[in-house]
Amino acid sequence: MPKVGMQPLRRKALIDATILAIGERGSLDVTMSEIAGRAGVSSALAHHYFGAKDDLLEATMRYLLTELNADARLALRAAQTPLQRVSAVVAVNFSEKQFRSETIAAWLAFYVEAQKSQALRRLLRVYARRLHSNLMSGLAPLLPPAQAERAAETIAALIDGLYIRRALRDGLPDAATAAALVEAYLANLPLGTKGRA
Amino acid sequence: MPKVGMQPLRRKALIDATILAIGERGSLDVTMSEIAGRAGVSSALAHHYFGAKDDLLEATMRYLLTELNADARLALRAAQTPLQRVSAVVAVNFSEKQFRSETIAAWLAFYVEAQKSQALRRLLRVYARRLHSNLMSGLAPLLPPAQAERAAETIAALIDGLYIRRALRDGLPDAATAAALVEAYLANLPLGTKGRA
DNA sequence: GTTTTTGTTGATTGATCAGTCAATAAAAAA
DNA sequence: TTTTTTATTGACTGATCAATCAACAAAAAC
């Protein structure tokens, strides 16, 4: 079995297994053995490739962040108008790929863990800033600065809130409904009032 | 020292210590010894009064829920108009008492734990239903049914989202700003359009 | 004044895990 | 062909904790 060039494959498999395991357990209380087992390797190998458990968790978080960012970039490129930019950002966050329950459970777990881990906190801050600036790129042309800021904060909070509710499998199950809520919020905004309303 | 009638005092002290400990650690990974120590007793005593650790956590969650509900009832009693009812519910959730970082960290931690624990999940569902019905009691007279529902979901998600953001100590620090965001959302709703807009 | 109830703890047990290490084996390099 | 590098694991260690228990003490009941 032992071939060469396994490192990237194993790392990817372990990260996938981590997301899966966290998603199923619903928390970061997942053992290295369980993750490793799910990836079809021994726990020793997981340590071999990632060092400490925290490193694996951080790598997993970074992976989720990277994927989300890549999707967002792609969606933004297709947007033609400011409003479409906002919708694109919203749509990405509620896409089937991102709004899966494992992924969401992982996000939630990382939010909690971030209170303990400086590294995770930094990563989440990067995410928050990116989301904010993506939203502002669409909102700034449409609203006076203060209102645009507020709208961006509101949408960001809405996204987080809808993620949590999804994680609890409580009402609000599907991505489409969640996205529609945010779109309804957008529809009520006094858009196009940049030069004083 | 050993007097009689300690049970309720100890239980209260242990629950307070639990909230404090969770708030500081930022997660439910708190040892019984730490909680007990904080309450000035031995870990054995904590087990004596609560049985298993899960029971203590459940009691703590139940306590938070009870407090929030009591505050909400009080605030709703003072409200005169439907809109005031909605504002009252929002205000309670962002009151200084409820929007403290320990309390919020505890809520977040319980959200995560609820994925594992049936008991906690049930408690959270009770909370969600109460919040929803409190909001609807104000929104239903002001909006067509479908829109009222949507507004209630949105506000609930906003509250959750703002709680999370507060927990991360990321931007949005104070209760007043958070409450203002939700109020701004309310201001943009087409209220008073119950009989078709 | 004896007995029971209530309050309390230190010491211990047993389980769970993260992380280490020595050993094995295939592939690549020398 | 020997040597090194890469891949891999089973077995072990050490730490951490929840939970238990026997024991002690003060108050209450009898």
PDB file of N, CA and C in Angstrom, chain A residues 20-70:
ATOM      1  N   LEU A  20     -17.261  16.060   8.163  1.00  0.00           N
ATOM      2  CA  LEU A  20     -18.308  15.054   8.335  1.00  0.00           C
ATOM      3  C   LEU A  20     -18.533  14.718   9.804  1.00  0.00           C
ATOM      4  N   ALA A  21     -17.440  14.455  10.482  1.00  0.00           N
ATOM      5  CA  ALA A  21     -17.543  14.043  11.890  1.00  0.00           C
ATOM      6  C   ALA A  21     -18.142  15.150  12.742  1.00  0.00           C
ATOM      7  N   ILE A  22     -17.657  16.359  12.541  1.00  0.00           N
ATOM      8  CA  ILE A  22     -18.197  17.489  13.300  1.00  0.00           C
ATOM      9  C   ILE A  22     -19.672  17.664  12.979  1.00  0.00           C
ATOM     10  N   GLY A  23     -19.994  17.535  11.709  1.00  0.00           N
ATOM     11  CA  GLY A  23     -21.377  17.693  11.305  1.00  0.00           C
ATOM     12  C   GLY A  23     -22.289  16.686  11.971  1.00  0.00           C
ATOM     13  N   GLU A  24     -21.792  15.470  12.112  1.00  0.00           N
ATOM     14  CA  GLU A  24     -22.630  14.438  12.700  1.00  0.00           C
ATOM     15  C   GLU A  24     -22.741  14.596  14.206  1.00  0.00           C
ATOM     16  N   ARG A  25     -21.605  14.804  14.840  1.00  0.00           N
ATOM     17  CA  ARG A  25     -21.577  15.012  16.287  1.00  0.00           C
ATOM     18  C   ARG A  25     -22.203  16.349  16.652  1.00  0.00           C
ATOM     19  N   GLY A  26     -22.060  17.324  15.763  1.00  0.00           N
ATOM     20  CA  GLY A  26     -22.586  18.641  16.067  1.00  0.00           C
ATOM     21  C   GLY A  26     -21.687  19.467  16.957  1.00  0.00           C
ATOM     22  N   SER A  27     -20.472  19.022  17.157  1.00  0.00           N
ATOM     23  CA  SER A  27     -19.545  19.827  17.946  1.00  0.00           C
ATOM     24  C   SER A  27     -18.112  19.410  17.652  1.00  0.00           C
ATOM     25  N   LEU A  28     -17.207  20.182  18.201  1.00  0.00           N
ATOM     26  CA  LEU A  28     -15.795  19.869  17.973  1.00  0.00           C
ATOM     27  C   LEU A  28     -15.294  18.760  18.887  1.00  0.00           C
ATOM     28  N   ASP A  29     -16.182  18.234  19.712  1.00  0.00           N
ATOM     29  CA  ASP A  29     -15.797  17.107  20.563  1.00  0.00           C
ATOM     30  C   ASP A  29     -15.741  15.840  19.743  1.00  0.00           C
ATOM     31  N   VAL A  30     -14.811  15.816  18.845  1.00  0.00           N
ATOM     32  CA  VAL A  30     -14.638  14.654  17.992  1.00  0.00           C
ATOM     33  C   VAL A  30     -13.238  14.143  18.258  1.00  0.00           C
ATOM     34  N   THR A  31     -13.084  12.848  18.376  1.00  0.00           N
ATOM     35  CA  THR A  31     -11.759  12.330  18.667  1.00  0.00           C
ATOM     36  C   THR A  31     -10.953  12.183  17.388  1.00  0.00           C
ATOM     37  N   MET A  32      -9.658  12.262  17.551  1.00  0.00           N
ATOM     38  CA  MET A  32      -8.770  12.048  16.418  1.00  0.00           C
ATOM     39  C   MET A  32      -9.007  10.655  15.833  1.00  0.00           C
ATOM     40  N   SER A  33      -9.263   9.700  16.695  1.00  0.00           N
ATOM     41  CA  SER A  33      -9.483   8.338  16.216  1.00  0.00           C
ATOM     42  C   SER A  33     -10.703   8.283  15.310  1.00  0.00           C
ATOM     43  N   GLU A  34     -11.748   9.008  15.695  1.00  0.00           N
ATOM     44  CA  GLU A  34     -12.953   8.936  14.872  1.00  0.00           C
ATOM     45  C   GLU A  34     -12.706   9.568  13.512  1.00  0.00           C
ATOM     46  N   ILE A  35     -12.090  10.713  13.516  1.00  0.00           N
ATOM     47  CA  ILE A  35     -11.786  11.372  12.250  1.00  0.00           C
ATOM     48  C   ILE A  35     -10.911  10.474  11.381  1.00  0.00           C
ATOM     49  N   ALA A  36      -9.861   9.977  11.989  1.00  0.00           N
ATOM     50  CA  ALA A  36      -8.925   9.144  11.245  1.00  0.00           C
ATOM     51  C   ALA A  36      -9.634   7.906  10.701  1.00  0.00           C
ATOM     52  N   GLY A  37     -10.417   7.273  11.558  1.00  0.00           N
ATOM     53  CA  GLY A  37     -11.145   6.084  11.144  1.00  0.00           C
ATOM     54  C   GLY A  37     -12.030   6.361   9.941  1.00  0.00           C
ATOM     55  N   ARG A  38     -12.711   7.501   9.993  1.00  0.00           N
ATOM     56  CA  ARG A  38     -13.578   7.890   8.898  1.00  0.00           C
ATOM     57  C   ARG A  38     -12.800   8.088   7.606  1.00  0.00           C
ATOM     58  N   ALA A  39     -11.571   8.546   7.745  1.00  0.00           N
ATOM     59  CA  ALA A  39     -10.731   8.760   6.566  1.00  0.00           C
ATOM     60  C   ALA A  39     -10.002   7.479   6.177  1.00  0.00           C
ATOM     61  N   GLY A  40     -10.231   6.430   6.921  1.00  0.00           N
ATOM     62  CA  GLY A  40      -9.636   5.135   6.591  1.00  0.00           C
ATOM     63  C   GLY A  40      -8.172   4.996   6.976  1.00  0.00           C
ATOM     64  N   VAL A  41      -7.733   5.763   7.958  1.00  0.00           N
ATOM     65  CA  VAL A  41      -6.348   5.648   8.413  1.00  0.00           C
ATOM     66  C   VAL A  41      -6.306   5.584   9.943  1.00  0.00           C
ATOM     67  N   SER A  42      -5.130   5.386  10.472  1.00  0.00           N
ATOM     68  CA  SER A  42      -4.991   5.335  11.924  1.00  0.00           C
ATOM     69  C   SER A  42      -4.863   6.748  12.491  1.00  0.00           C
ATOM     70  N   SER A  43      -5.131   6.856  13.784  1.00  0.00           N
ATOM     71  CA  SER A  43      -5.040   8.184  14.390  1.00  0.00           C
ATOM     72  C   SER A  43      -3.588   8.673  14.372  1.00  0.00           C
ATOM     73  N   ALA A  44      -2.677   7.753  14.444  1.00  0.00           N
ATOM     74  CA  ALA A  44      -1.260   8.143  14.412  1.00  0.00           C
ATOM     75  C   ALA A  44      -0.942   8.867  13.104  1.00  0.00           C
ATOM     76  N   LEU A  45      -1.559   8.410  12.035  1.00  0.00           N
ATOM     77  CA  LEU A  45      -1.271   9.054  10.747  1.00  0.00           C
ATOM     78  C   LEU A  45      -1.826  10.481  10.710  1.00  0.00           C
ATOM     79  N   ALA A  46      -2.976  10.651  11.310  1.00  0.00           N
ATOM     80  CA  ALA A  46      -3.537  12.000  11.365  1.00  0.00           C
ATOM     81  C   ALA A  46      -2.578  12.932  12.095  1.00  0.00           C
ATOM     82  N   HIS A  47      -2.026  12.440  13.180  1.00  0.00           N
ATOM     83  CA  HIS A  47      -1.047  13.258  13.898  1.00  0.00           C
ATOM     84  C   HIS A  47       0.202  13.471  13.049  1.00  0.00           C
ATOM     85  N   HIS A  48       0.566  12.449  12.311  1.00  0.00           N
ATOM     86  CA  HIS A  48       1.744  12.563  11.462  1.00  0.00           C
ATOM     87  C   HIS A  48       1.579  13.721  10.470  1.00  0.00           C
ATOM     88  N   TYR A  49       0.415  13.825   9.862  1.00  0.00           N
ATOM     89  CA  TYR A  49       0.237  14.832   8.814  1.00  0.00           C
ATOM     90  C   TYR A  49      -0.161  16.200   9.353  1.00  0.00           C
ATOM     91  N   PHE A  50      -0.758  16.241  10.516  1.00  0.00           N
ATOM     92  CA  PHE A  50      -1.252  17.542  10.994  1.00  0.00           C
ATOM     93  C   PHE A  50      -0.647  17.996  12.313  1.00  0.00           C
ATOM     94  N   GLY A  51       0.128  17.147  12.943  1.00  0.00           N
ATOM     95  CA  GLY A  51       0.659  17.540  14.233  1.00  0.00           C
ATOM     96  C   GLY A  51      -0.426  17.424  15.280  1.00  0.00           C
ATOM     97  N   ALA A  52      -0.778  18.544  15.885  1.00  0.00           N
ATOM     98  CA  ALA A  52      -1.773  18.499  16.952  1.00  0.00           C
ATOM     99  C   ALA A  52      -3.189  18.555  16.390  1.00  0.00           C
ATOM    100  N   LYS A  53      -4.128  18.186  17.196  1.00  0.00           N
ATOM    101  CA  LYS A  53      -5.530  18.215  16.804  1.00  0.00           C
ATOM    102  C   LYS A  53      -5.958  19.631  16.407  1.00  0.00           C
ATOM    103  N   ASP A  54      -5.505  20.595  17.161  1.00  0.00           N
ATOM    104  CA  ASP A  54      -5.853  21.978  16.854  1.00  0.00           C
ATOM    105  C   ASP A  54      -5.420  22.370  15.444  1.00  0.00           C
ATOM    106  N   ASP A  55      -4.311  21.830  15.020  1.00  0.00           N
ATOM    107  CA  ASP A  55      -3.834  22.158  13.675  1.00  0.00           C
ATOM    108  C   ASP A  55      -4.774  21.601  12.619  1.00  0.00           C
ATOM    109  N   LEU A  56      -5.266  20.398  12.877  1.00  0.00           N
ATOM    110  CA  LEU A  56      -6.227  19.821  11.947  1.00  0.00           C
ATOM    111  C   LEU A  56      -7.507  20.647  11.913  1.00  0.00           C
ATOM    112  N   LEU A  57      -7.964  21.054  13.072  1.00  0.00           N
ATOM    113  CA  LEU A  57      -9.186  21.861  13.116  1.00  0.00           C
ATOM    114  C   LEU A  57      -8.974  23.185  12.394  1.00  0.00           C
ATOM    115  N   GLU A  58      -7.824  23.783  12.621  1.00  0.00           N
ATOM    116  CA  GLU A  58      -7.562  25.050  11.958  1.00  0.00           C
ATOM    117  C   GLU A  58      -7.505  24.867  10.443  1.00  0.00           C
ATOM    118  N   ALA A  59      -6.871  23.805  10.021  1.00  0.00           N
ATOM    119  CA  ALA A  59      -6.790  23.544   8.584  1.00  0.00           C
ATOM    120  C   ALA A  59      -8.184  23.345   8.001  1.00  0.00           C
ATOM    121  N   THR A  60      -9.027  22.678   8.755  1.00  0.00           N
ATOM    122  CA  THR A  60     -10.401  22.438   8.298  1.00  0.00           C
ATOM    123  C   THR A  60     -11.163  23.751   8.148  1.00  0.00           C
ATOM    124  N   MET A  61     -11.042  24.569   9.165  1.00  0.00           N
ATOM    125  CA  MET A  61     -11.690  25.878   9.128  1.00  0.00           C
ATOM    126  C   MET A  61     -11.190  26.689   7.938  1.00  0.00           C
ATOM    127  N   ARG A  62      -9.884  26.666   7.752  1.00  0.00           N
ATOM    128  CA  ARG A  62      -9.287  27.410   6.643  1.00  0.00           C
ATOM    129  C   ARG A  62      -9.826  26.900   5.309  1.00  0.00           C
ATOM    130  N   TYR A  63     -10.012  25.603   5.236  1.00  0.00           N
ATOM    131  CA  TYR A  63     -10.549  25.008   4.024  1.00  0.00           C
ATOM    132  C   TYR A  63     -11.961  25.527   3.747  1.00  0.00           C
ATOM    133  N   LEU A  64     -12.801  25.519   4.764  1.00  0.00           N
ATOM    134  CA  LEU A  64     -14.171  26.011   4.586  1.00  0.00           C
ATOM    135  C   LEU A  64     -14.168  27.464   4.118  1.00  0.00           C
ATOM    136  N   LEU A  65     -13.292  28.240   4.738  1.00  0.00           N
ATOM    137  CA  LEU A  65     -13.181  29.649   4.412  1.00  0.00           C
ATOM    138  C   LEU A  65     -12.749  29.844   2.962  1.00  0.00           C
ATOM    139  N   THR A  66     -11.807  29.053   2.546  1.00  0.00           N
ATOM    140  CA  THR A  66     -11.297  29.163   1.184  1.00  0.00           C
ATOM    141  C   THR A  66     -12.371  28.819   0.169  1.00  0.00           C
ATOM    142  N   GLU A  67     -13.091  27.758   0.449  1.00  0.00           N
ATOM    143  CA  GLU A  67     -14.164  27.349  -0.458  1.00  0.00           C
ATOM    144  C   GLU A  67     -15.223  28.433  -0.581  1.00  0.00           C
ATOM    145  N   LEU A  68     -15.621  28.968   0.558  1.00  0.00           N
ATOM    146  CA  LEU A  68     -16.648  29.994   0.556  1.00  0.00           C
ATOM    147  C   LEU A  68     -16.173  31.202  -0.236  1.00  0.00           C
ATOM    148  N   ASN A  69     -14.917  31.550  -0.022  1.00  0.00           N
ATOM    149  CA  ASN A  69     -14.376  32.711  -0.720  1.00  0.00           C
ATOM    150  C   ASN A  69     -14.310  32.497  -2.226  1.00  0.00           C
ATOM    151  N   ALA A  70     -13.908  31.315  -2.599  1.00  0.00           N
ATOM    152  CA  ALA A  70     -13.827  31.018  -4.034  1.00  0.00           C
ATOM    153  C   ALA A  70     -15.204  31.127  -4.672  1.00  0.00           C
TER     154      ALA A  70
END
